Amino acid sequence: HDGYEIEQEKLYTVEIPDPNSYVDYRYLSRNDNGVCIDASNDNYWKQRRETHLTEAEIKKDFEWAWQFAKEVE
């Protein structure tokens, strides 16, 4: 291409604090219905593509969780 990059939409992971839970991590994940809250006991969830969400996907049903969004490196 002509020396400019196509602007890639920023992607975010959203970890939801849940200090009294039996699982280590709660986070937003995409499934066939849209975005849902998922849970895991290992940090590997951050690598999974279905946990890399756009701002619009997060805010559609989880506006309140946007405060926990972290940009995917």
Tab-separated table of C-alpha atoms in Angstrom:
chain	number	residue	atom	x	y	z
A	1	HIS	CA	0.000	0.000	0.000
A	2	ASP	CA	0.978	3.679	-0.309
A	3	GLY	CA	2.867	4.134	2.939
A	4	TYR	CA	-0.172	4.580	5.144
A	5	GLU	CA	-1.727	2.007	7.436
A	6	ILE	CA	-5.374	1.130	7.460
A	7	GLU	CA	-6.654	2.182	10.866
A	8	GLN	CA	-7.410	-1.036	12.691
A	9	GLU	CA	-10.354	-0.777	15.066
A	10	LYS	CA	-9.110	-0.899	18.638
A	11	LEU	CA	-9.895	-4.080	20.540
A	12	TYR	CA	-10.298	-4.438	24.284
A	13	THR	CA	-10.484	-7.113	26.944
A	14	VAL	CA	-12.853	-6.485	29.850
A	15	GLU	CA	-12.125	-8.145	33.155
A	16	ILE	CA	-14.911	-7.747	35.687
A	17	PRO	CA	-13.808	-7.535	39.318
A	18	ASP	CA	-15.512	-10.233	41.368
A	19	PRO	CA	-13.495	-10.536	44.568
A	20	ASN	CA	-15.746	-13.040	46.343
A	21	SER	CA	-16.120	-15.432	43.445
A	22	TYR	CA	-14.861	-19.013	43.284
A	23	VAL	CA	-13.348	-18.344	39.866
A	24	ASP	CA	-10.198	-16.289	39.352
A	25	TYR	CA	-11.380	-14.294	36.339
A	26	ARG	CA	-14.687	-13.012	35.055
A	27	TYR	CA	-14.653	-11.257	31.730
A	28	LEU	CA	-16.680	-10.383	28.682
A	29	SER	CA	-16.627	-12.824	25.787
A	30	ARG	CA	-18.402	-13.067	22.440
A	31	ASN	CA	-20.691	-15.995	21.672
A	32	ASP	CA	-23.326	-16.714	19.020
A	33	ASN	CA	-25.855	-14.498	20.810
A	34	GLY	CA	-23.562	-11.508	21.344
A	35	VAL	CA	-21.421	-10.567	24.325
A	36	CYS	CA	-21.755	-12.394	27.640
A	37	ILE	CA	-19.954	-12.712	30.951
A	38	ASP	CA	-17.633	-15.709	31.019
A	39	ALA	CA	-15.347	-17.106	33.697
A	40	SER	CA	-11.999	-18.863	33.891
A	41	ASN	CA	-9.380	-19.881	36.398
A	42	ASP	CA	-6.408	-19.065	34.191
A	43	ASN	CA	-5.090	-15.964	32.510
A	44	TYR	CA	-5.194	-17.586	29.067
A	45	TRP	CA	-8.628	-16.048	28.394
A	46	LYS	CA	-6.888	-12.785	27.423
A	47	GLN	CA	-5.372	-14.501	24.358
A	48	ARG	CA	-8.676	-15.845	23.031
A	49	ARG	CA	-10.082	-13.985	20.031
A	50	GLU	CA	-13.624	-14.049	21.350
A	51	THR	CA	-12.534	-11.931	24.327
A	52	HIS	CA	-11.104	-9.189	22.058
A	53	LEU	CA	-14.052	-6.841	21.678
A	54	THR	CA	-14.694	-3.470	20.085
A	55	GLU	CA	-15.955	-0.526	22.099
A	56	ALA	CA	-19.337	-0.790	20.334
A	57	GLU	CA	-19.662	-4.505	21.145
A	58	ILE	CA	-18.919	-3.853	24.812
A	59	LYS	CA	-21.215	-0.853	25.164
A	60	LYS	CA	-24.174	-2.467	23.383
A	61	ASP	CA	-25.116	-4.578	26.418
A	62	PHE	CA	-22.402	-3.794	28.976
A	63	GLU	CA	-22.102	-0.005	29.091
A	64	TRP	CA	-21.359	-0.270	32.833
A	65	ALA	CA	-18.388	-2.569	32.180
A	66	TRP	CA	-16.618	-0.141	29.808
A	67	GLN	CA	-14.721	1.288	32.794
A	68	PHE	CA	-12.861	-2.045	33.035
A	69	ALA	CA	-11.816	-2.206	29.381
A	70	LYS	CA	-8.087	-2.569	28.647
A	71	GLU	CA	-6.714	-2.137	25.176
A	72	VAL	CA	-5.348	-5.345	23.627
A	73	GLU	CA	-1.593	-5.003	23.091
